[in-house]
Short mmCIF file of C-alpha atoms and ligand atoms in Angstrom, two decimals:
data_model
loop_
_atom_site.label_atom_id
_atom_site.label_comp_id
_atom_site.label_asym_id
_atom_site.label_seq_id
_atom_site.Cartn_x
_atom_site.Cartn_y
_atom_site.Cartn_z
CA MET M 1 42.82 37.77 35.17
CA THR M 2 44.40 36.93 31.80
CA ASP M 3 42.20 38.74 29.62
CA ALA M 4 40.04 41.61 29.50
CA ALA M 5 37.63 41.43 26.57
CA PRO M 6 37.76 43.96 24.22
CA LEU M 7 34.52 46.40 24.39
CA THR M 8 32.87 45.81 20.85
CA LEU M 9 29.70 47.96 20.11
CA PHE M 10 27.23 47.76 16.94
CA ASN M 11 27.57 51.12 15.42
CA SER M 12 24.68 51.81 13.19
CA LEU M 13 26.61 54.22 10.83
CA THR M 14 28.75 51.69 9.95
CA ARG M 15 26.54 48.79 10.58
CA GLN M 16 29.05 46.51 11.91
CA PRO M 17 30.45 45.61 15.31
CA GLU M 18 33.25 47.90 15.95
CA ARG M 19 36.23 48.29 18.97
CA PHE M 20 35.46 51.32 21.20
CA GLN M 21 38.39 53.43 21.53
CA PRO M 22 37.37 56.72 23.32
CA VAL M 23 38.01 60.11 21.60
CA HIS M 24 40.13 60.96 25.18
CA PRO M 25 41.73 58.56 26.71
CA GLY M 26 40.66 56.77 29.50
CA GLU M 27 36.89 59.13 29.18
CA ALA M 28 33.38 57.85 27.42
CA ARG M 29 31.38 60.68 26.54
CA VAL M 30 27.74 59.61 26.02
CA TYR M 31 24.75 61.45 24.75
CA SER M 32 21.61 59.81 24.75
CA CYS M 33 17.94 61.38 23.29
CA GLY M 34 15.77 62.03 26.07
CA PRO M 35 12.15 62.14 26.18
CA THR M 36 9.46 64.86 25.03
CA VAL M 37 7.92 65.60 28.22
CA TYR M 38 4.15 66.37 26.95
CA ASN M 39 2.57 63.16 28.86
CA TYR M 40 3.77 60.11 30.92
CA PRO M 41 6.81 57.88 29.37
CA HIS M 42 5.28 54.06 28.42
CA ILE M 43 7.49 51.43 29.28
CA GLY M 44 9.21 51.19 25.65
CA ASN M 45 10.36 54.40 25.92
CA MET M 46 12.28 53.48 29.59
CA ARG M 47 13.53 50.46 27.39
CA ALA M 48 15.83 52.94 25.89
CA TYR M 49 16.68 54.19 29.16
CA VAL M 50 17.40 50.97 30.45
CA PHE M 51 19.58 50.39 27.37
CA ALA M 52 21.60 53.12 27.74
CA ASP M 53 22.16 52.84 31.77
CA ILE M 54 23.69 48.91 30.93
CA LEU M 55 25.93 50.94 27.91
CA GLY M 56 27.22 53.30 31.28
CA ARG M 57 27.65 50.70 33.69
CA THR M 58 29.73 48.82 31.13
CA LEU M 59 31.78 51.37 30.44
CA THR M 60 32.34 52.00 33.96
CA TRP M 61 32.78 48.41 34.37
CA LYS M 62 35.70 48.77 31.73
CA GLY M 63 37.32 51.53 33.71
CA TYR M 64 36.44 54.43 31.54
CA THR M 65 35.43 57.74 33.49
CA LEU M 66 31.94 58.36 31.90
CA THR M 67 30.37 61.45 31.13
CA HIS M 68 26.44 60.87 30.41
CA VAL M 69 23.86 63.52 29.29
CA ILE M 70 20.11 63.17 28.84
CA ASN M 71 18.11 65.54 27.43
CA ILE M 72 14.83 66.66 28.23
CA THR M 73 12.73 67.88 25.06
CA ASP M 74 10.62 70.49 26.68
CA VAL M 75 10.10 71.94 23.12
CA GLY M 76 9.99 71.42 19.23
CA HIS M 77 9.10 67.99 18.95
CA LEU M 78 6.39 68.31 16.52
CA THR M 79 3.46 65.34 16.34
CA ASP M 80 5.12 64.20 13.24
CA ASP M 81 8.87 63.08 13.60
CA ALA M 82 9.07 64.72 10.02
CA ASP M 83 8.10 68.27 9.70
CA ALA M 84 4.86 68.26 10.21
CA GLY M 85 2.05 68.77 12.62
CA GLU M 86 1.98 70.82 16.25
CA ASP M 87 4.56 70.91 18.65
CA LYS M 88 3.56 68.10 21.31
CA LEU M 89 3.81 70.67 24.06
CA GLU M 90 1.80 73.12 22.81
CA LYS M 91 -0.71 70.79 22.09
CA ALA M 92 -0.84 69.26 25.20
CA ALA M 93 -1.13 72.50 26.92
CA ALA M 94 -3.97 73.91 24.63
CA GLU M 95 -5.90 70.77 25.36
CA ARG M 96 -5.84 70.66 28.88
CA ALA M 97 -5.53 74.66 29.14
CA GLN M 98 -2.34 74.34 31.36
CA SER M 99 0.90 76.45 31.46
CA ILE M 100 3.21 74.49 28.99
CA TRP M 101 5.66 75.01 31.97
CA ASP M 102 3.51 73.15 34.46
CA ILE M 103 3.16 70.43 31.87
CA ALA M 104 6.76 70.07 30.99
CA ARG M 105 7.43 70.19 34.92
CA HIS M 106 4.90 67.57 35.86
CA TYR M 107 6.15 65.06 33.40
CA THR M 108 9.72 65.72 33.43
CA GLU M 109 9.29 64.76 37.40
CA ALA M 110 7.44 61.72 36.47
CA TYR M 111 9.97 60.52 34.02
CA TRP M 112 12.57 60.79 36.64
CA ALA M 113 10.49 58.90 39.31
CA ASP M 114 10.96 56.14 36.57
CA ILE M 115 14.32 56.15 35.90
CA ALA M 116 15.09 56.02 39.98
CA ALA M 117 12.70 53.28 39.90
CA LEU M 118 14.21 51.44 37.30
CA ASN M 119 17.50 51.70 39.01
CA ILE M 120 19.52 53.79 36.46
CA ARG M 121 22.07 55.86 37.12
CA GLN M 122 21.80 59.43 37.30
CA PRO M 123 23.28 61.19 34.32
CA ALA M 124 26.62 63.61 35.02
CA GLN M 125 23.76 66.50 33.36
CA TRP M 126 20.35 66.86 32.37
CA THR M 127 20.20 69.07 29.74
CA ILE M 128 16.61 71.12 29.63
CA ALA M 129 16.35 72.20 25.93
CA THR M 130 14.52 75.35 26.45
CA ASP M 131 17.95 76.15 28.77
CA TYR M 132 19.51 76.27 25.28
CA VAL M 133 17.77 78.58 23.11
CA PRO M 134 20.29 81.11 22.80
CA ALA M 135 23.16 78.46 21.95
CA MET M 136 21.09 77.09 19.52
CA ILE M 137 20.07 80.54 17.77
CA GLU M 138 24.17 81.03 17.48
CA PHE M 139 24.69 77.35 15.99
CA ALA M 140 21.78 78.17 13.64
CA LYS M 141 23.32 81.45 12.68
CA SER M 142 26.73 79.83 12.02
CA ILE M 143 25.64 77.67 9.66
CA ALA M 144 22.81 79.34 8.19
CA ASP M 145 24.52 80.95 5.14
CA ARG M 146 25.98 78.23 3.62
CA HIS M 147 23.61 75.49 4.31
CA CYS M 148 20.01 76.91 5.35
CA TYR M 149 17.39 79.04 3.45
CA GLU M 150 14.46 80.68 4.74
CA LEU M 151 10.77 80.22 3.75
CA GLU M 152 7.42 81.65 5.25
CA SER M 153 7.29 78.88 8.07
CA GLY M 154 11.01 78.83 9.15
CA LEU M 155 14.62 78.57 8.72
CA TYR M 156 15.28 75.03 6.57
CA PHE M 157 18.23 73.16 6.54
CA ASP M 158 19.21 71.83 2.95
CA VAL M 159 20.16 68.23 3.21
CA SER M 160 22.11 68.64 -0.32
CA THR M 161 24.73 70.65 1.40
CA VAL M 162 26.14 67.77 3.42
CA ALA M 163 28.14 64.54 2.23
CA ASP M 164 26.48 61.51 2.54
CA TYR M 165 22.62 62.77 3.75
CA GLY M 166 20.87 59.68 5.38
CA ARG M 167 23.72 57.30 5.64
CA LEU M 168 22.08 56.01 9.08
CA ALA M 169 18.78 55.44 7.81
CA ARG M 170 17.59 52.04 6.70
CA ALA M 171 14.57 53.52 5.11
CA ALA M 172 15.07 55.07 1.94
CA THR M 173 15.69 59.08 2.23
CA ASP M 174 15.97 59.66 -1.71
CA ASP M 175 12.67 60.98 -3.17
CA GLU M 176 10.90 57.94 -3.26
CA GLY M 177 10.90 56.78 0.43
CA GLU M 178 9.62 60.24 1.43
CA GLY M 179 6.17 59.77 1.37
CA ARG M 180 6.19 59.94 4.87
CA ILE M 181 7.35 63.67 4.94
CA ASP M 182 4.67 65.76 4.58
CA PRO M 183 5.61 68.46 1.70
CA VAL M 184 6.26 72.07 2.88
CA GLU M 185 5.47 74.65 -0.08
CA GLY M 186 9.13 75.85 -1.08
CA LYS M 187 11.17 73.49 0.30
CA ARG M 188 14.21 72.34 -1.98
CA HIS M 189 14.33 68.65 -0.86
CA ALA M 190 11.60 66.64 0.77
CA ALA M 191 13.99 65.32 3.20
CA ASP M 192 14.88 69.70 3.87
CA PHE M 193 14.03 70.16 7.68
CA ALA M 194 13.10 73.25 9.76
CA ILE M 195 15.78 74.13 12.15
CA TRP M 196 13.56 76.89 13.24
CA ARG M 197 10.18 77.49 12.90
CA LYS M 198 8.39 80.83 12.94
CA THR M 199 5.31 81.46 14.91
CA PRO M 200 2.64 82.08 12.02
CA PRO M 201 1.32 85.64 11.52
CA GLY M 202 -1.75 86.28 14.16
CA GLU M 203 -0.79 83.38 16.41
CA THR M 204 1.29 83.20 19.99
CA ARG M 205 2.64 80.65 21.35
CA GLN M 206 3.41 79.87 25.16
CA MET M 207 7.00 79.26 24.38
CA GLU M 208 8.56 81.33 21.71
CA TRP M 209 11.97 83.61 21.41
CA ASP M 210 13.25 86.03 18.88
CA SER M 211 15.65 85.02 16.34
CA PRO M 212 17.14 86.50 13.14
CA TRP M 213 14.33 84.41 11.67
CA GLY M 214 11.52 85.97 13.14
CA ARG M 215 9.96 85.02 16.63
CA GLY M 216 9.04 81.37 16.82
CA ALA M 217 11.09 77.99 18.44
CA PRO M 218 13.79 75.74 17.69
CA GLY M 219 13.21 72.72 15.59
CA TRP M 220 13.81 69.42 17.39
CA HIS M 221 16.59 68.07 15.56
CA LEU M 222 18.79 71.19 16.06
CA GLU M 223 18.11 70.61 20.20
CA CYS M 224 20.08 67.28 20.15
CA SER M 225 22.83 68.89 17.73
CA VAL M 226 23.53 71.46 19.90
CA MET M 227 23.01 70.18 23.16
CA SER M 228 25.64 67.66 22.87
CA GLY M 229 28.19 69.27 21.13
CA LYS M 230 28.07 72.24 23.79
CA VAL M 231 28.50 69.90 26.70
CA LEU M 232 30.13 66.78 25.02
CA GLY M 233 32.49 68.80 22.62
CA PHE M 234 32.34 67.04 18.96
CA PRO M 235 32.98 64.45 18.34
CA PHE M 236 32.04 62.58 21.37
CA ASP M 237 32.18 58.93 21.84
CA ILE M 238 28.81 57.38 21.51
CA HIS M 239 25.03 58.70 20.77
CA THR M 240 22.27 56.73 21.84
CA GLY M 241 18.75 56.76 21.13
CA GLY M 242 15.53 54.29 19.96
CA ILE M 243 15.53 52.70 16.69
CA ASP M 244 12.84 54.77 15.33
CA HIS M 245 15.70 57.99 15.52
CA ARG M 246 17.65 56.07 13.15
CA GLU M 247 15.48 57.12 10.47
CA ILE M 248 14.90 60.86 10.50
CA HIS M 249 15.86 62.28 13.77
CA HIS M 250 19.71 61.06 13.91
CA PRO M 251 20.65 61.59 9.96
CA ASN M 252 19.09 65.46 10.62
CA GLU M 253 21.43 65.62 13.61
CA ILE M 254 24.27 64.43 11.60
CA ALA M 255 23.83 67.01 8.96
CA GLN M 256 23.87 69.76 11.43
CA ASN M 257 26.60 68.36 13.28
CA GLN M 258 28.48 68.02 9.85
CA ALA M 259 27.76 71.67 8.79
CA PHE M 260 28.57 72.76 12.23
CA CYS M 261 32.03 71.01 12.30
CA CYS M 262 32.79 72.09 8.72
CA THR M 263 33.67 68.55 7.62
CA ASN M 264 32.00 66.29 5.53
CA GLY M 265 32.07 62.67 4.07
CA LEU M 266 30.71 60.06 6.73
CA ASP M 267 33.18 57.44 5.75
CA VAL M 268 35.19 58.77 8.77
CA PRO M 269 32.39 58.27 11.38
CA ALA M 270 33.66 61.06 13.82
CA ASN M 271 32.59 63.34 10.97
CA SER M 272 28.95 62.80 12.15
CA GLY M 273 29.50 64.31 15.11
CA ALA M 274 29.79 61.14 17.40
CA ARG M 275 31.79 58.03 16.46
CA ILE M 276 29.50 55.53 17.44
CA TRP M 277 25.48 55.62 17.30
CA MET M 278 23.88 53.08 19.35
CA HIS M 279 20.16 51.96 18.88
CA ASN M 280 17.78 50.00 21.07
CA ASN M 281 14.89 48.06 19.30
CA PHE M 282 11.74 48.38 20.43
CA LEU M 283 9.34 46.64 23.14
CA VAL M 284 6.25 46.02 21.70
CA GLU M 285 2.33 45.28 22.39
CA ARG M 286 0.28 43.85 20.29
CA SER M 287 -2.88 45.28 21.85
CA GLY M 288 -1.47 49.03 21.25
CA LYS M 289 -1.56 49.98 25.17
CA MET M 290 1.61 51.60 24.60
CA SER M 291 0.21 54.35 22.39
CA LYS M 292 0.24 57.16 24.67
CA SER M 293 -2.85 58.31 22.96
CA SER M 294 -4.66 55.17 24.10
CA GLY M 295 -6.57 55.70 27.57
CA GLU M 296 -4.74 53.08 29.94
CA PHE M 297 -1.25 52.78 28.02
CA LEU M 298 1.64 50.80 29.71
CA ARG M 299 2.99 52.82 32.36
CA LEU M 300 5.37 51.97 35.02
CA GLN M 301 3.05 52.83 37.44
CA LEU M 302 0.84 50.21 35.83
CA LEU M 303 2.86 47.70 36.66
CA ILE M 304 3.85 48.59 40.16
CA ASP M 305 -0.12 49.06 40.70
CA LYS M 306 -0.53 45.54 39.68
CA GLY M 307 2.22 44.46 42.07
CA TYR M 308 5.26 43.86 39.81
CA HIS M 309 8.19 45.57 41.34
CA PRO M 310 9.94 47.89 38.41
CA LEU M 311 12.75 45.72 38.47
CA ALA M 312 11.07 43.07 37.09
CA TYR M 313 10.83 45.13 33.77
CA ARG M 314 14.12 46.20 34.10
CA MET M 315 15.06 42.23 33.90
CA MET M 316 12.90 41.62 31.38
CA CYS M 317 14.74 44.48 29.54
CA LEU M 318 17.89 42.52 30.14
CA GLN M 319 16.68 38.90 29.16
CA ALA M 320 17.07 40.23 25.58
CA HIS M 321 19.85 41.93 23.60
CA TYR M 322 19.14 45.58 23.33
CA ARG M 323 18.99 45.07 19.18
CA SER M 324 16.31 42.57 19.23
CA GLU M 325 12.76 43.31 19.34
CA LEU M 326 10.91 42.72 22.79
CA GLU M 327 7.84 41.54 22.94
CA PHE M 328 5.80 42.42 26.08
CA SER M 329 3.42 40.16 27.96
CA TRP M 330 2.37 39.93 31.77
CA GLU M 331 3.45 36.19 31.50
CA GLY M 332 6.76 37.41 30.66
CA LEU M 333 6.80 40.11 33.00
CA GLY M 334 6.01 37.63 35.79
CA ALA M 335 8.75 35.00 34.79
CA ALA M 336 11.24 38.07 34.61
CA LEU M 337 10.06 38.99 38.58
CA THR M 338 10.11 35.35 39.39
CA ARG M 339 13.75 35.30 37.93
CA LEU M 340 15.13 38.39 40.13
CA LYS M 341 13.24 37.21 43.38
CA ARG M 342 15.26 33.79 42.70
CA LEU M 343 18.41 35.89 42.28
CA LEU M 344 18.23 37.81 44.89
CA ALA M 345 16.99 35.48 47.39
CA ALA M 346 20.31 33.38 46.53
CA ALA M 347 22.41 36.53 46.67
CA ARG M 348 21.10 38.26 49.50
CA ASN M 349 24.72 38.63 50.91
CA ALA M 350 26.57 39.17 48.02
CA ILE M 351 25.86 42.82 47.44
CA GLU M 352 27.34 43.92 51.02
CA GLY M 353 31.02 44.95 50.83
CA VAL M 354 30.87 45.64 47.02
CA SER M 355 30.27 49.06 45.54
CA ASP M 356 27.58 50.66 42.81
CA GLY M 357 30.08 51.23 39.99
CA ALA M 358 32.72 48.28 40.69
CA THR M 359 35.25 47.64 38.00
CA LEU M 360 35.98 44.85 36.19
CA ALA M 361 39.91 45.52 37.58
CA GLU M 362 39.24 45.78 41.13
CA THR M 363 36.83 42.81 40.86
CA ALA M 364 39.64 40.70 39.00
CA GLU M 365 42.27 41.54 42.03
CA ALA M 366 39.53 40.23 44.72
CA VAL M 367 38.36 37.36 42.74
CA THR M 368 41.08 34.89 42.35
CA HIS M 369 39.43 31.15 43.32
CA PRO M 370 40.06 29.09 40.39
CA LYS M 371 36.47 28.24 39.91
CA MET M 372 35.07 32.04 40.18
CA ALA M 373 38.15 33.56 37.95
CA PRO M 374 36.84 32.05 34.36
CA LEU M 375 33.21 32.95 35.21
CA LEU M 376 34.49 36.56 35.63
CA GLU M 377 36.17 36.39 32.40
CA LYS M 378 32.89 34.92 30.77
CA PHE M 379 31.03 37.55 32.44
CA ASP M 380 33.28 40.58 31.32
CA ALA M 381 32.96 38.60 27.59
CA ALA M 382 29.47 38.74 27.60
CA LEU M 383 29.08 42.37 28.31
CA ALA M 384 31.72 43.28 26.13
CA ASP M 385 30.25 41.67 22.96
CA ASP M 386 28.08 44.68 22.45
CA LEU M 387 26.37 44.16 25.85
CA ASN M 388 24.85 40.89 25.75
CA THR M 389 22.92 40.93 28.78
CA PRO M 390 21.14 37.84 28.34
CA VAL M 391 24.37 35.96 28.36
CA ALA M 392 25.70 37.75 31.27
CA LEU M 393 22.87 36.79 33.11
CA THR M 394 23.09 33.36 32.92
CA VAL M 395 26.92 33.59 33.74
CA LEU M 396 25.57 35.33 37.05
CA GLU M 397 23.41 32.42 37.80
CA GLU M 398 26.26 29.76 36.88
CA ALA M 399 28.40 32.09 39.80
CA LEU M 400 25.58 31.54 42.12
CA ALA M 401 24.95 27.92 41.65
CA ALA M 402 28.67 27.15 42.20
CA LYS M 403 29.49 24.96 44.94
CA LYS M 404 32.39 24.20 47.21
CA VAL M 405 33.45 27.90 46.45
CA ASP M 406 34.97 30.18 49.29
CA ALA M 407 31.91 32.50 50.46
CA ALA M 408 33.85 35.69 50.13
CA GLN M 409 34.99 34.83 46.72
CA LYS M 410 31.40 33.73 45.58
CA SER M 411 30.11 37.32 47.08
CA ALA M 412 32.71 39.34 45.62
CA LEU M 413 31.74 38.07 42.11
CA VAL M 414 28.28 38.10 42.30
CA GLY M 415 28.04 41.56 44.06
CA ALA M 416 30.09 42.99 41.50
CA MET M 417 28.13 41.30 38.69
CA MET M 418 24.41 42.59 40.06
CA PHE M 419 25.98 45.92 40.24
CA ALA M 420 27.09 45.99 36.83
CA LEU M 421 23.86 44.92 35.68
CA GLY M 422 21.99 47.31 38.18
CA LEU M 423 20.10 44.53 39.75
CA ALA M 424 21.62 45.10 43.34
CA LEU M 425 18.57 45.56 45.64
CA PRO M 426 19.41 44.83 49.47
CA GLU M 427 15.90 43.02 50.49
CA ARG M 428 14.44 40.72 48.40
CA GLU M 429 10.83 41.26 50.31
CA ALA M 430 11.06 44.69 48.81
CA LEU M 431 10.22 42.79 45.48
CA ARG M 432 6.61 41.61 46.78
CA LEU M 433 4.31 44.72 46.16
CA ARG M 434 1.03 44.93 46.99
CA PRO M 435 -1.55 45.47 43.90
CA LYS M 436 -3.54 49.04 44.48
CA GLY M 437 -6.82 47.07 44.58
CA ALA M 438 -5.95 44.30 47.25
CA THR M 439 -7.68 44.52 50.30
CA ILE M 440 -5.70 41.93 52.26
CA THR M 441 -2.53 43.18 54.41
CA GLU M 442 0.53 41.05 54.00
CA ALA M 443 0.52 40.60 58.11
CA GLU M 444 -2.82 39.31 57.36
CA ILE M 445 -1.52 36.70 54.80
CA GLU M 446 1.72 35.85 57.01
CA VAL M 447 -0.65 34.76 59.87
CA ALA M 448 -2.66 32.73 57.62
CA MET M 449 -0.01 31.14 55.84
CA GLU M 450 1.65 29.89 59.44
CA ARG M 451 -1.69 28.40 60.41
CA ARG M 452 -1.80 26.38 57.18
CA LYS M 453 2.08 25.47 57.72
CA ALA M 454 1.21 24.05 60.96
CA ALA M 455 -1.91 22.27 59.63
CA ARG M 456 0.24 20.36 56.76
CA ALA M 457 2.57 19.99 59.41
CA GLY M 458 0.05 17.99 61.18
CA LYS M 459 -1.32 16.37 57.91
CA ASP M 460 -4.39 18.04 58.62
CA PHE M 461 -5.16 18.49 54.55
CA ALA M 462 -8.63 19.64 54.79
CA THR M 463 -7.54 22.78 56.81
CA SER M 464 -4.94 23.20 55.02
CA ASP M 465 -7.07 23.35 51.49
CA ALA M 466 -9.31 25.70 53.56
CA ILE M 467 -6.85 28.07 54.24
CA ARG M 468 -5.58 27.89 50.76
CA ASP M 469 -9.28 28.69 49.39
CA GLU M 470 -10.08 31.45 51.87
CA LEU M 471 -6.96 33.24 50.56
CA ALA M 472 -7.53 32.58 47.00
CA ALA M 473 -11.07 34.36 47.49
CA ARG M 474 -8.93 37.42 48.75
CA GLY M 475 -7.05 37.55 45.77
CA VAL M 476 -3.90 35.53 47.21
CA GLU M 477 -2.13 32.88 45.18
CA VAL M 478 -0.64 30.07 47.52
CA MET M 479 2.48 29.11 45.53
CA ASP M 480 3.30 25.21 46.65
CA GLY M 481 6.91 24.09 46.02
CA ASP M 482 7.90 27.50 45.21
CA PRO M 483 11.27 26.86 45.33
CA LEU M 484 12.09 30.07 46.76
CA GLY M 485 9.71 29.31 49.54
CA TRP M 486 8.26 32.66 48.21
CA GLU M 487 4.98 30.92 49.04
CA TRP M 488 2.28 33.12 48.18
CA LYS M 489 1.57 36.21 45.61
CA LEU M 490 -1.14 38.46 45.13
CA GLU M 491 -2.92 38.04 42.03
CA ALA M 492 -3.10 41.26 40.35
P1 AMP U 1 10.16 60.00 23.02
O1 AMP U 1 9.58 60.64 24.37
O2 AMP U 1 8.86 59.60 22.38
O3 AMP U 1 11.19 60.90 22.32
O4 AMP U 1 10.91 58.86 22.93
C1 AMP U 1 11.85 58.57 23.99
C2 AMP U 1 12.92 57.52 23.76
O5 AMP U 1 12.11 56.10 23.85
C3 AMP U 1 13.49 57.49 22.25
O6 AMP U 1 14.83 56.85 21.95
C4 AMP U 1 12.31 56.48 21.32
O7 AMP U 1 13.35 56.29 20.18
C5 AMP U 1 12.39 55.43 22.36
N1 AMP U 1 11.07 54.38 22.05
C6 AMP U 1 10.07 54.90 21.84
N2 AMP U 1 9.06 54.05 21.95
C7 AMP U 1 9.89 52.68 22.14
C8 AMP U 1 9.50 51.44 22.17
N3 AMP U 1 8.22 50.85 22.25
N4 AMP U 1 10.49 50.73 22.58
C9 AMP U 1 11.55 51.26 22.96
N5 AMP U 1 11.95 52.26 22.81
C10 AMP U 1 10.95 53.27 22.14
ZN1 ZN U 2 17.63 63.91 20.02
#
């Protein structure tokens, strides 16, 4: 292959696409803000990790040794992103009369199950916030004198002590823009934030630690600064999160990192603690089912219960660019599932013999056919163009449709592409899930389908129609003319 496309990523901090240049040659160190484990993640949250996974897979594809860290927030995240409200986990524990540790464990495991179901690769390390509290206290101690002040409610960071505070955010962070931040009496600036919150007198929390500023708990922003810096070292390469974090959480992390590293000025992006800050746009759902406070919200398990394979949701995410808003609909999910089935039916044997984590260089060595090599280049160029997965998917389909190509060449290319997108699944049958409420088994359906096929072959359309109606009455839709030969699906 002639040209590997330079990897270009959109940096929210400089607001432009930038060529990826690793801090440590040959390596890529990435930190992703993880979930707050007081409830199940909704599928919008999982979009953030599908995005981080594609970023990680692309870095691997490009030959970098990836160190990816995702944290688990089990303390410190308040019900408001700014400094107001209660700790989400303390609140959940009080409401359900349960131990906070049990709640955190339960929802962390549920989140990990979703990670696995979406074929998101395991990061090198999951950092659990409560494991890092002593390190957070040390970090806070080292910046307290020059950058913080104490109030009755805790230790506050003075945002005027670092240069360019709030540069990352799109919303105004000056006084006018801060209607959204609840005032705390004594704060010097509305945007100042607590890095340590004291337990109010007379109260006890399930999670609290001693500190030089009294017994209490760390602020959410402090956690990510400490875990990312401790594990990856400042400056590291890329910090990711959902677009909401661009407004408050990440500007506050950056301010702390600047204070800690004794550097100023964000004209040099690395002074922020990371060279590139990347943000995925939101998955939106018009009827409000994604709110965790609504009774039945959109969890991955709900999709599975309705008979959609979780990789259909992954496909849905990849069909949109990560920086575009993505609207959820059941029709859209159904279409993504169909596309995935079609892909897997055609690529059936391709993934054998290709390893997960195949790199561009390895693939280029194996794929030399004059029809296939340009497609490899095109695919690489799409991923390298700020992770343009919608285009990468069409190139994959183009490769699958190529005619008169040596089968081994085609497999080597298609298999590598499937792994790079995290779509490789050995059996397309695995995509057919039975909705939770279904009363009919796959075996019963297959028998009926065989009978129907025989009736149609004998031009006995009355019997064939009767079988279709019987199946419909039991929630099975027969799909005549399905190009996959998929033939039936259970209605959700
Ligand atoms: P949380 O558990 O609320 O801290 O969120 C976990 C991750 O999901 C963060 O990176 C959020 O920015 C992201 N996120 C939250 N809602 C959505 C959404 N609707 N679509 C995409 N990402 C989201
Ligand atoms: Zn974070």
